[in-house]
Coordinates of C-alpha atoms in Angstrom, one line a residue:
Chain A
M18 CA 0.0 0.0 0.0
L19 CA 1.7 3.2 -1.2
G20 CA -0.6 5.8 0.4
E21 CA -2.3 8.9 -1.0
Y22 CA -1.4 10.1 -4.5
R23 CA -0.1 13.4 -3.5
D24 CA -0.8 16.8 -5.1
S25 CA -3.4 15.2 -7.3
G26 CA -5.7 16.9 -9.8
F27 CA -8.7 15.1 -8.4
K28 CA -11.4 16.6 -6.3
E29 CA -11.0 13.6 -3.9
P30 CA -7.4 12.5 -3.9
P31 CA -7.0 8.9 -5.0
Y32 CA -4.8 6.3 -3.2
L33 CA -2.2 3.9 -4.6
A34 CA -1.5 0.3 -4.1
R35 CA 1.0 -2.0 -5.7
R36 CA 0.2 -5.7 -6.5
A37 CA 2.6 -8.5 -6.0
D38 CA 3.3 -8.5 -9.8
G39 CA 4.3 -4.9 -9.6
Q40 CA 1.1 -3.4 -11.1
V41 CA 0.2 -0.1 -9.5
L42 CA -3.5 0.5 -8.9
Q43 CA -5.3 3.7 -8.2
L44 CA -8.0 3.3 -5.6
P45 CA -10.7 5.5 -4.1
R46 CA -10.1 6.1 -0.4
L47 CA -12.8 3.6 0.8
L48 CA -11.4 0.7 -1.2
Y49 CA -7.9 1.6 0.0
L50 CA -8.9 1.6 3.6
V51 CA -10.6 -1.7 3.3
A52 CA -7.6 -3.2 1.6
E53 CA -5.3 -1.7 4.2
N54 CA -7.2 -3.2 7.1
A55 CA -7.7 -6.6 5.5
D56 CA -4.6 -8.2 6.9
G57 CA -5.8 -11.8 6.7
R58 CA -6.5 -12.1 10.4
R59 CA -9.4 -9.7 11.0
S60 CA -13.0 -10.6 10.3
Y61 CA -15.3 -8.5 8.0
G62 CA -16.8 -7.1 11.1
Q63 CA -13.5 -6.0 12.6
I64 CA -12.4 -4.5 9.3
A65 CA -15.8 -2.6 9.1
E66 CA -15.2 -1.2 12.5
A67 CA -11.7 0.1 11.7
V68 CA -12.8 1.5 8.3
T69 CA -15.9 3.2 9.8
E70 CA -13.6 5.1 12.2
Q71 CA -11.1 6.1 9.5
F72 CA -13.6 6.9 6.8
G73 CA -15.9 8.8 9.0
R74 CA -19.0 7.1 7.6
G75 CA -20.8 3.9 8.7
V76 CA -19.5 0.9 6.9
S77 CA -21.1 -2.5 7.6
A78 CA -19.5 -5.9 7.5
A79 CA -21.7 -6.7 4.5
N80 CA -20.4 -3.5 2.8
V81 CA -16.8 -4.7 3.4
Q82 CA -17.6 -8.2 2.0
T83 CA -19.2 -6.7 -1.1
L84 CA -16.2 -4.4 -1.7
V85 CA -13.7 -7.3 -1.1
D86 CA -15.6 -9.8 -3.4
S87 CA -16.6 -7.5 -6.2
K88 CA -13.8 -4.9 -6.3
L89 CA -10.6 -5.8 -4.5
R90 CA -10.3 -9.4 -5.5
P91 CA -11.0 -8.9 -9.2
L92 CA -8.3 -6.2 -9.1
G93 CA -5.9 -8.6 -7.5
V94 CA -5.4 -6.4 -4.5
L95 CA -6.6 -9.2 -2.1
A96 CA -6.5 -13.0 -2.3
A97 CA -9.4 -15.3 -1.5
A98 CA -9.7 -16.8 2.0
D99 CA -7.9 -19.9 0.8
G100 CA -5.0 -17.9 -0.5
S101 CA -5.9 -18.3 -4.1
S102 CA -6.3 -15.3 -6.3
L103 CA -7.8 -14.6 -9.7
K104 CA -5.6 -14.8 -12.8
L105 CA -4.1 -11.3 -13.0
T106 CA -3.8 -9.4 -16.2
R107 CA -1.6 -6.4 -16.7
Q108 CA -2.6 -3.3 -18.7
N109 CA -1.3 -2.9 -22.2
P110 CA -1.4 0.9 -22.5
L111 CA -1.7 3.0 -25.6
L112 CA 1.5 4.2 -27.2
A113 CA 3.7 2.2 -24.8
L114 CA 7.2 0.8 -25.2
N115 CA 7.5 -2.4 -27.2
F116 CA 10.1 -5.3 -27.3
K117 CA 11.2 -4.3 -23.8
T118 CA 14.4 -6.1 -22.6
A119 CA 15.7 -5.4 -19.1
V120 CA 19.4 -5.1 -19.2
I121 CA 20.5 -3.6 -15.8
P122 CA 18.9 -5.2 -12.7
P123 CA 17.5 -2.9 -9.9
A124 CA 20.5 -3.6 -7.6
L125 CA 23.0 -2.3 -10.1
V126 CA 20.7 0.6 -10.9
N127 CA 20.6 1.4 -7.2
A128 CA 24.4 1.4 -7.1
V129 CA 24.6 3.7 -10.1
T130 CA 22.2 6.2 -8.4
T131 CA 24.3 6.2 -5.3
L132 CA 27.2 7.4 -7.5
F133 CA 25.2 10.1 -9.2
R134 CA 23.2 11.3 -6.2
P135 CA 25.4 14.4 -5.4
F136 CA 24.4 15.8 -8.8
F137 CA 20.9 16.5 -7.3
W138 CA 22.2 18.5 -4.3
P139 CA 20.5 21.9 -4.7
L140 CA 23.8 23.9 -5.0
V141 CA 25.1 21.6 -7.7
V142 CA 21.8 21.9 -9.6
V143 CA 21.9 25.7 -9.5
V144 CA 25.6 25.8 -10.6
A145 CA 24.9 23.2 -13.4
L146 CA 21.9 25.1 -14.7
A147 CA 23.8 28.4 -14.7
G148 CA 26.6 26.6 -16.6
F149 CA 24.1 25.2 -19.1
I150 CA 22.7 28.7 -19.8
A151 CA 26.3 30.0 -20.2
L152 CA 27.1 27.1 -22.6
D153 CA 24.1 27.9 -24.8
W154 CA 25.0 31.6 -24.9
W155 CA 28.6 30.8 -25.7
L156 CA 27.6 28.2 -28.4
F157 CA 25.1 30.3 -30.3
F158 CA 26.4 33.8 -29.7
V159 CA 30.2 33.5 -29.4
H160 CA 31.6 30.3 -30.8
G161 CA 29.0 29.2 -33.4
I162 CA 28.5 25.8 -34.9
A163 CA 29.9 26.3 -38.4
Q164 CA 33.4 24.9 -37.8
S165 CA 32.2 21.8 -36.0
L166 CA 29.7 21.0 -38.8
R167 CA 32.4 21.7 -41.5
H168 CA 34.6 19.1 -39.8
L169 CA 31.8 16.6 -39.6
V170 CA 30.8 17.0 -43.3
N171 CA 34.4 16.9 -44.5
E172 CA 35.3 13.8 -42.4
P173 CA 32.2 11.5 -42.2
V174 CA 34.2 9.1 -40.0
F175 CA 33.5 11.5 -37.2
F176 CA 29.9 10.6 -37.4
L177 CA 30.8 7.4 -35.6
I178 CA 32.2 9.4 -32.7
V179 CA 29.2 11.6 -32.6
F180 CA 26.8 8.7 -32.7
G181 CA 28.7 6.9 -29.9
L182 CA 28.5 10.0 -27.7
V183 CA 24.8 10.5 -28.5
V184 CA 24.1 7.0 -27.4
L185 CA 26.2 7.5 -24.3
S186 CA 24.3 10.6 -23.5
A187 CA 21.0 8.7 -23.9
A188 CA 22.2 6.1 -21.4
L189 CA 23.1 8.8 -19.0
H190 CA 19.7 10.4 -19.5
E191 CA 18.3 7.2 -18.0
C192 CA 20.7 7.4 -15.1
G193 CA 19.3 10.9 -14.5
H194 CA 15.7 9.6 -14.2
A195 CA 16.8 6.8 -11.9
T196 CA 18.9 9.0 -9.7
A197 CA 16.2 11.6 -9.4
C198 CA 13.6 9.0 -8.6
R199 CA 15.8 7.6 -5.8
Y200 CA 16.8 11.1 -4.6
G201 CA 13.1 11.8 -4.0
G202 CA 12.7 8.6 -1.9
A203 CA 11.3 6.1 -4.4
H204 CA 13.0 3.0 -5.7
P205 CA 13.9 2.8 -9.4
G206 CA 13.5 -0.6 -11.1
V207 CA 15.3 -2.0 -14.1
M208 CA 16.9 -0.2 -17.0
G209 CA 16.7 -1.7 -20.4
V210 CA 16.2 -1.2 -24.1
G211 CA 13.1 -1.4 -26.4
I212 CA 11.5 0.1 -29.4
Y213 CA 9.2 3.1 -28.9
L214 CA 6.9 3.4 -31.9
V215 CA 9.7 3.4 -34.5
W216 CA 12.7 4.5 -32.5
P217 CA 15.2 2.4 -30.6
A218 CA 15.0 3.5 -27.0
F219 CA 16.6 3.1 -23.5
Y220 CA 14.2 3.1 -20.6
T221 CA 14.2 3.1 -16.8
D222 CA 11.3 1.8 -14.8
V223 CA 10.5 4.5 -12.3
T224 CA 6.9 3.3 -11.5
D225 CA 7.6 3.7 -7.8
A226 CA 7.8 7.5 -8.4
Y227 CA 4.0 7.5 -8.3
R228 CA 4.4 7.5 -4.5
L229 CA 6.3 10.8 -4.6
G230 CA 4.9 14.3 -4.2
K231 CA 4.6 16.7 -7.2
G232 CA 8.2 18.0 -6.7
G233 CA 9.7 14.5 -6.5
R234 CA 7.8 13.3 -9.6
L235 CA 8.8 16.4 -11.6
R236 CA 12.4 15.9 -10.5
T237 CA 12.2 12.3 -11.8
D238 CA 10.7 13.6 -15.1
L239 CA 13.4 16.3 -15.6
G240 CA 16.3 14.2 -14.3
G241 CA 17.0 12.8 -17.7
V242 CA 17.4 16.1 -19.6
Y243 CA 19.3 17.5 -16.6
F244 CA 21.8 14.7 -17.1
N245 CA 21.9 15.5 -20.8
A246 CA 22.8 19.1 -19.8
L247 CA 25.6 17.8 -17.5
F248 CA 26.9 15.6 -20.3
M249 CA 27.0 18.7 -22.6
L250 CA 28.9 20.6 -19.9
A251 CA 31.4 17.7 -19.7
T252 CA 31.7 17.6 -23.5
L253 CA 32.4 21.3 -23.5
G254 CA 35.0 20.9 -20.9
I255 CA 36.8 18.3 -23.0
Y256 CA 36.5 20.6 -26.0
L257 CA 38.1 23.5 -24.1
L258 CA 41.1 21.2 -23.4
T259 CA 41.4 19.5 -26.8
H260 CA 39.7 22.0 -29.2
F261 CA 38.3 19.0 -31.0
E262 CA 35.5 20.7 -33.0
V263 CA 33.4 17.6 -33.5
L264 CA 32.5 17.7 -29.8
I265 CA 30.6 21.0 -30.5
A266 CA 28.5 19.1 -33.0
V267 CA 27.7 16.6 -30.3
V268 CA 26.5 19.4 -28.0
L269 CA 24.4 20.8 -30.8
L270 CA 22.8 17.5 -31.6
L271 CA 22.0 16.9 -28.0
Q272 CA 20.1 20.2 -27.9
F273 CA 17.8 18.9 -30.6
E274 CA 17.4 15.6 -28.6
M275 CA 16.5 17.6 -25.5
L276 CA 13.8 19.5 -27.3
H277 CA 12.5 16.2 -28.8
Q278 CA 12.1 14.8 -25.3
F279 CA 9.6 17.6 -24.4
L280 CA 7.2 16.6 -27.1
P281 CA 4.0 16.1 -25.0
F282 CA 2.0 13.9 -27.3
L283 CA 3.9 10.7 -26.8
R284 CA 5.0 9.0 -23.6
L285 CA 8.2 11.1 -23.5
D286 CA 9.4 13.4 -20.7
G287 CA 7.1 16.2 -21.8
Y288 CA 4.0 14.0 -21.3
Y289 CA 5.1 13.0 -17.8
V290 CA 5.7 16.6 -16.9
I291 CA 2.1 17.5 -17.9
A292 CA 0.7 14.5 -16.1
D293 CA 2.6 15.4 -12.9
L294 CA 1.9 19.2 -13.1
T295 CA -1.8 18.4 -13.4
G296 CA -1.7 15.5 -10.9
V297 CA -3.4 13.0 -13.2
P298 CA -1.3 9.9 -13.4
D299 CA -2.6 8.5 -16.7
I300 CA -3.9 11.1 -19.0
F301 CA -3.9 8.8 -22.0
A302 CA -6.5 6.6 -20.3
R303 CA -8.8 9.7 -20.0
M304 CA -8.8 10.3 -23.8
K305 CA -12.1 8.5 -24.5
P306 CA -14.1 9.9 -21.6
V307 CA -12.9 13.4 -22.3
L308 CA -13.8 13.1 -26.0
L309 CA -17.2 11.6 -25.2
S310 CA -17.8 14.4 -22.7
L311 CA -17.2 17.0 -25.4
L312 CA -20.1 15.7 -27.5
P313 CA -23.1 18.1 -27.3
G314 CA -26.0 17.0 -25.1
R315 CA -24.0 14.3 -23.5
K316 CA -23.6 14.1 -19.7
P317 CA -19.9 14.5 -18.8
D318 CA -18.2 11.2 -17.9
P319 CA -17.6 10.6 -14.2
R320 CA -13.9 10.0 -15.0
V321 CA -13.8 13.6 -16.2
T322 CA -16.0 15.2 -13.5
V323 CA -13.8 13.8 -10.7
L324 CA -11.0 16.2 -11.9
K325 CA -10.6 19.7 -10.5
G326 CA -11.8 22.5 -12.7
W327 CA -8.5 23.8 -14.0
V328 CA -7.1 20.3 -14.4
R329 CA -10.1 19.4 -16.5
I330 CA -9.4 22.3 -18.8
V331 CA -5.7 21.4 -19.2
V332 CA -6.5 17.7 -19.7
T333 CA -9.2 18.5 -22.3
A334 CA -6.8 20.8 -24.2
W335 CA -4.1 18.1 -24.1
V336 CA -6.6 15.4 -25.4
V337 CA -7.8 17.6 -28.3
L338 CA -4.3 18.5 -29.4
T339 CA -3.0 15.0 -29.0
V340 CA -5.8 13.4 -30.9
A341 CA -5.3 15.9 -33.7
F342 CA -1.6 15.3 -33.7
I343 CA -1.8 11.5 -33.7
L344 CA -4.5 11.4 -36.4
Y345 CA -2.6 13.7 -38.7
A346 CA 0.8 12.2 -38.1
Y347 CA -0.2 8.6 -38.4
G348 CA -2.8 9.2 -41.1
M349 CA -0.2 10.9 -43.3
M350 CA 2.4 8.3 -42.5
L351 CA 0.1 5.5 -43.6
L352 CA -1.1 7.3 -46.7
H353 CA 2.5 8.2 -47.7
L354 CA 3.9 4.8 -46.9
P355 CA 4.8 4.1 -50.5
T356 CA 7.1 7.1 -50.6
I357 CA 8.6 6.2 -47.3
V358 CA 9.3 2.7 -48.5
G359 CA 10.6 4.0 -51.8
T360 CA 13.0 6.4 -50.0
A361 CA 14.2 3.8 -47.6
W362 CA 14.8 1.4 -50.4
A363 CA 16.9 4.0 -52.4
S364 CA 18.8 4.8 -49.2
L365 CA 19.4 1.1 -48.5
L366 CA 20.9 0.5 -52.0
A367 CA 23.1 3.6 -51.7
L368 CA 24.3 2.6 -48.3
L369 CA 25.0 -0.9 -49.4
G370 CA 27.0 0.5 -52.3
N371 CA 28.9 2.8 -49.9
A372 CA 29.6 0.0 -47.4
S373 CA 30.9 -2.4 -50.0
A374 CA 33.0 0.3 -51.7
A375 CA 34.5 1.3 -48.4
V376 CA 35.3 -2.3 -47.4
Q377 CA 36.9 -2.9 -50.8
H378 CA 39.1 0.1 -50.2
G379 CA 40.0 -0.9 -46.7
Q380 CA 38.1 2.1 -45.2
V381 CA 36.8 0.3 -42.1
A382 CA 35.3 3.3 -40.4
I383 CA 33.3 4.5 -43.3
G384 CA 32.1 0.9 -43.9
L385 CA 31.1 0.7 -40.2
F386 CA 29.3 4.0 -40.4
A387 CA 27.3 2.8 -43.5
A388 CA 26.5 -0.4 -41.7
L389 CA 25.3 1.6 -38.7
Q390 CA 23.1 3.7 -40.9
L391 CA 21.7 0.5 -42.4
V392 CA 20.6 -0.6 -39.0
L393 CA 19.1 2.8 -38.2
L394 CA 17.3 2.7 -41.5
A395 CA 15.8 -0.7 -41.0
L396 CA 14.7 -0.3 -37.4
P397 CA 12.1 2.5 -38.0
I398 CA 10.6 0.6 -40.9
L399 CA 10.4 -2.7 -38.9
G400 CA 8.9 -0.7 -36.0
L401 CA 6.3 0.9 -38.3
V402 CA 5.3 -2.5 -39.7
W403 CA 5.1 -4.0 -36.2
M404 CA 3.0 -1.1 -35.0
L405 CA 0.5 -1.5 -37.9
V406 CA 0.1 -5.3 -37.3
R407 CA -0.4 -4.8 -33.6
L408 CA -2.9 -2.0 -34.1
A409 CA -4.9 -4.1 -36.6
Q410 CA -4.9 -7.1 -34.2
R411 CA -6.1 -4.9 -31.3
L412 CA -8.8 -3.2 -33.3
V413 CA -10.2 -6.5 -34.6
L414 CA -10.1 -8.1 -31.2
L415 CA -11.7 -5.1 -29.6
A416 CA -14.5 -4.9 -32.2
W417 CA -15.1 -8.7 -31.7
V418 CA -15.2 -8.6 -27.9
R419 CA -17.1 -5.3 -27.4
T420 CA -19.9 -6.2 -29.8
R421 CA -20.6 -9.6 -28.4
G422 CA -24.4 -10.3 -28.7
R423 CA -24.9 -7.1 -30.8
P424 CA -24.7 -8.2 -34.4
L425 CA -25.6 -4.8 -35.9
N426 CA -22.8 -3.1 -33.9
R427 CA -20.5 -5.9 -34.9
A428 CA -21.3 -5.5 -38.6
T429 CA -20.9 -1.7 -38.4
S430 CA -17.5 -2.0 -36.7
F431 CA -16.2 -4.4 -39.3
L432 CA -17.7 -2.3 -42.1
V433 CA -15.8 0.8 -40.8
M434 CA -12.6 -1.2 -40.5
A435 CA -13.1 -2.6 -44.1
A436 CA -13.5 1.0 -45.3
F437 CA -10.2 2.0 -43.7
A438 CA -8.5 -1.1 -45.2
L439 CA -9.8 -0.1 -48.6
L440 CA -8.5 3.4 -48.2
L441 CA -5.1 2.0 -47.3
A442 CA -5.2 -0.5 -50.2
L443 CA -5.8 2.4 -52.5
A444 CA -3.0 4.4 -51.0
W445 CA -0.5 1.4 -51.2
I446 CA -1.4 -0.4 -54.4
P447 CA 0.0 1.3 -57.6
P448 CA -1.4 3.3 -59.2
P449 CA -1.8 5.8 -57.7
A450 CA 0.7 4.6 -55.1
N451 CA 4.1 5.7 -56.3
Y452 CA 7.0 3.8 -54.7
Q453 CA 9.5 6.5 -55.7
P454 CA 11.8 8.2 -53.2
I455 CA 11.0 11.7 -52.0
S456 CA 11.5 14.0 -55.0
P457 CA 14.0 16.9 -54.8
S458 CA 11.1 19.3 -55.4
A459 CA 9.0 18.0 -52.5
H460 CA 8.6 20.5 -49.7
G461 CA 6.8 18.3 -47.1
T462 CA 4.6 21.1 -45.9
I463 CA 1.2 20.4 -44.2
P464 CA -0.8 21.7 -47.2
E465 CA 1.3 19.5 -49.5
S466 CA 0.7 16.4 -47.4
F467 CA -3.1 16.9 -47.8
D468 CA -2.8 17.6 -51.5
N469 CA -0.8 14.5 -52.1
A470 CA -3.4 12.4 -50.3
A471 CA -6.1 13.7 -52.6
P472 CA -5.8 11.0 -55.3
V473 CA -6.5 8.3 -52.8
F474 CA -9.7 10.0 -51.6
N475 CA -10.7 10.7 -55.2
D476 CA -10.4 7.0 -55.9
V477 CA -12.6 6.2 -53.0
V478 CA -15.2 8.6 -54.3
R479 CA -14.9 7.0 -57.8
L480 CA -15.3 3.5 -56.3
L481 CA -18.4 4.4 -54.2
P482 CA -21.1 5.9 -56.4
P483 CA -23.3 6.8 -53.4
V484 CA -20.6 8.9 -52.0
R485 CA -20.1 10.5 -55.4
A486 CA -23.7 11.5 -55.4
V487 CA -23.4 13.2 -52.1
L488 CA -20.1 14.9 -53.0
P489 CA -20.5 16.1 -56.6
A490 CA -17.6 18.5 -56.3
A491 CA -15.2 15.8 -55.3
S492 CA -16.3 13.4 -58.0
A493 CA -16.0 16.2 -60.6
S494 CA -12.3 16.5 -59.8
P495 CA -10.3 16.1 -63.0
A496 CA -8.2 13.2 -61.6
P497 CA -8.0 10.4 -64.1
S498 CA -7.5 7.0 -62.7
G499 CA -4.0 6.3 -61.7
S500 CA -2.8 9.9 -62.3
A501 CA -0.8 12.0 -59.9
A502 CA -2.4 14.5 -57.7
P503 CA -4.3 17.1 -59.7
S504 CA -3.2 19.8 -57.2
P505 CA -0.9 22.5 -58.4
L506 CA 1.3 21.7 -55.4
A507 CA 1.7 18.1 -56.4
S508 CA 5.2 16.8 -56.9
P509 CA 6.3 14.0 -59.2
S510 CA 6.1 11.7 -56.2
P511 CA 4.0 12.2 -53.1
A512 CA 5.9 13.7 -50.2
A513 CA 6.2 12.0 -46.8
S514 CA 6.2 13.8 -43.5
P515 CA 7.9 17.1 -43.3
D516 CA 10.9 15.6 -41.4
A517 CA 11.4 12.9 -43.9
S518 CA 11.3 15.3 -46.8
S519 CA 13.7 17.8 -45.2
S520 CA 16.3 15.2 -44.2
A521 CA 16.2 13.3 -47.4
S522 CA 16.2 16.2 -49.8
A523 CA 19.1 18.2 -48.4
S524 CA 21.0 15.5 -46.7
P525 CA 24.7 15.0 -47.8
T526 CA 24.3 11.3 -47.1
P527 CA 21.3 9.1 -47.4
S528 CA 19.0 9.8 -44.5
P529 CA 19.0 7.0 -41.9
T530 CA 15.4 7.8 -40.8
P531 CA 13.1 8.5 -43.8
S532 CA 10.1 8.7 -41.5
S533 CA 11.3 10.2 -38.3
S534 CA 8.4 11.9 -36.6
P535 CA 5.2 10.1 -36.4
Chain B
M9 CA -25.1 -10.7 1.0
A10 CA -27.2 -8.4 -1.1
I11 CA -27.8 -4.8 0.1
K12 CA -31.0 -3.4 -1.2
Q13 CA -31.0 0.0 0.2
K14 CA -29.0 2.3 2.4
T15 CA -29.6 1.7 6.1
E16 CA -28.2 3.2 9.2
G17 CA -24.5 2.5 9.6
Q18 CA -23.9 1.2 6.1
L19 CA -23.3 2.4 2.6
S20 CA -25.9 2.0 -0.2
R21 CA -25.4 -0.3 -3.3
E22 CA -25.0 2.8 -5.5
E23 CA -22.2 4.1 -3.2
L24 CA -20.5 0.7 -3.4
D25 CA -20.9 0.5 -7.1
A26 CA -19.2 3.9 -7.5
Q27 CA -16.0 2.6 -6.0
H28 CA -13.7 1.9 -8.9
G29 CA -10.1 0.9 -8.9
E30 CA -8.0 1.2 -12.0
Q31 CA -4.6 0.0 -13.2
L32 CA -1.9 2.6 -13.8
P33 CA 0.6 2.0 -16.5
D34 CA 4.3 1.4 -15.5
R35 CA 6.3 4.6 -15.7
E36 CA 9.0 3.9 -18.2
Q37 CA 11.0 7.1 -18.8
M38 CA 12.7 6.8 -22.1
S39 CA 15.4 8.3 -24.2
L40 CA 15.2 7.7 -27.9
V41 CA 18.2 7.0 -30.0
N42 CA 17.0 9.1 -32.8
A43 CA 20.4 9.8 -34.2
N44 CA 19.3 11.6 -37.4
L45 CA 22.7 13.2 -37.6
A46 CA 21.9 14.8 -40.9
L47 CA 19.1 16.9 -39.5
P48 CA 21.2 19.7 -37.7
I49 CA 23.7 19.6 -40.5
N50 CA 21.0 20.2 -43.1
A51 CA 19.6 23.0 -41.0
A52 CA 23.1 24.5 -40.8
V53 CA 23.7 24.2 -44.5
A54 CA 20.3 25.7 -45.2
A55 CA 21.2 28.6 -43.0
N56 CA 24.3 29.1 -45.0
V57 CA 26.6 28.8 -42.0
L58 CA 28.9 26.3 -43.7
S59 CA 29.7 28.4 -46.7
D60 CA 33.2 29.7 -46.7
G61 CA 32.5 32.0 -49.6
S62 CA 29.1 32.3 -51.1
T63 CA 28.2 28.7 -51.9
A64 CA 25.4 27.0 -50.1
Y65 CA 23.5 23.9 -50.9
A66 CA 20.1 23.6 -49.4
N67 CA 17.6 22.2 -51.8
A68 CA 17.3 25.5 -53.5
I69 CA 15.3 25.5 -56.7
Q70 CA 16.3 27.8 -59.5
G71 CA 13.1 29.6 -60.2
T72 CA 14.3 32.3 -62.7
P73 CA 15.6 31.3 -66.1
I74 CA 19.2 32.5 -66.9
T75 CA 20.1 33.3 -70.4
Q76 CA 23.8 33.0 -71.2
G77 CA 25.5 34.1 -74.3
N78 CA 28.4 36.1 -75.7
L79 CA 27.9 39.8 -76.2

């Protein structure tokens, strides 16, 4: 039993408990009190007496038995009288880390946090933050970044050094989370690796940080980027000693990574900062109730009304922005998949050529760099495919289970899914799908992404006469079957996401991540 | 034992039904290895910071035709 969830955004603060399998549960106060008093020795009557005193309301033995049988045992908080418990299932949350592999056990993580603990002493934090501000000022207003990038472009072998240091910094980022978690009084768990959406990722299990107050939780969230800042200061120190310009490129790249971490729409540091500032531990789980509560004439969901007024406003704004971001980003990624695949394939061939030429000429470092880029190229594509397969599985399963005994609902669900499958088929089967790399003239702007998706929607309209009747303007579009987009902004090949286009079109080397941002 | 209505010293069925526990996801704080090393370099090239003289390559498209010839 972990106690009250402190500084919460709820009108009635919830309580936290942790099951034997590590799953953390959020409980209302009454359930928590019953669970806390059910020590296996007391009778229902004795538990009721204790709970009545603590809760301030009359709770009968029958009430306790009902709560135990219908609430606490199904959740796995309490076992049956004979010691048996129900088969426990763990949540599989939306947009969570996949292919998790624990690498460093908790004991070793604990030892590491002991080593790094002094970095969270207040004076050290103040000095480090002042140093980081000075670093940025010096980098962007005094020293500049041109020479470091010139070195990097002229000697691609340095990319290996840069990549190694970026990975090292990412590992230290995790040490920052773990140390901050422990500094606040919680116990960090394992550290490991996994794939987050399409990116390889390091992770640290700081689930125990739920028990901390707002300050401790925020420290845990920001500990990672704080350690990135420390790493940059150390890199700058080495630069001042050696004047090795490539180190400045490392500092520059880490600034981008730091900003990336604050993206609030995925489960990155920025998301946890919002969750902890509002005091709502799982905002993603509130997406559906928040959206349903926005429908006109619909009574707000209790999972929304339990939130404090200002928290409800912030959470609603976050949900609306996140849904818009995810629908746009993933929708465009799916519709532009042929271009992404085409670009990745062209990059793959170029990299293979580079690697073999380098090996033939005995240039091991360049060969290694090309091999590394091949891995970085393959991982996002594999991650994307995995994500699609898993999403399809989940949707089919959900539609099947939720519509049990309701054939009309079941038919509607599968009809909607079939319509989406048709849309994707039209986007992916040539023509109009064009498996060509991103063209040099593509801009990758948001308007262009919509324009390039137009042929797919025109084909849908063409295939479905009833829709054509409703949308005469769309059906009157001069797009002949299999042609490119009729838009004046259309490029010879459809553009992928803005990131993909920018990196591939101006990159001095084939881009390792043709589809970086989802 | 079924509870039909609220009586003195105990909670009603509705109050009991309103008690919901929920699972919280594990907190896995991540750092992504998104080493798109080309990105800042492209930005820098586009911003012309790499040019020693006046040459810059940043996906610029020649929009105006140039006519060359001997006068």
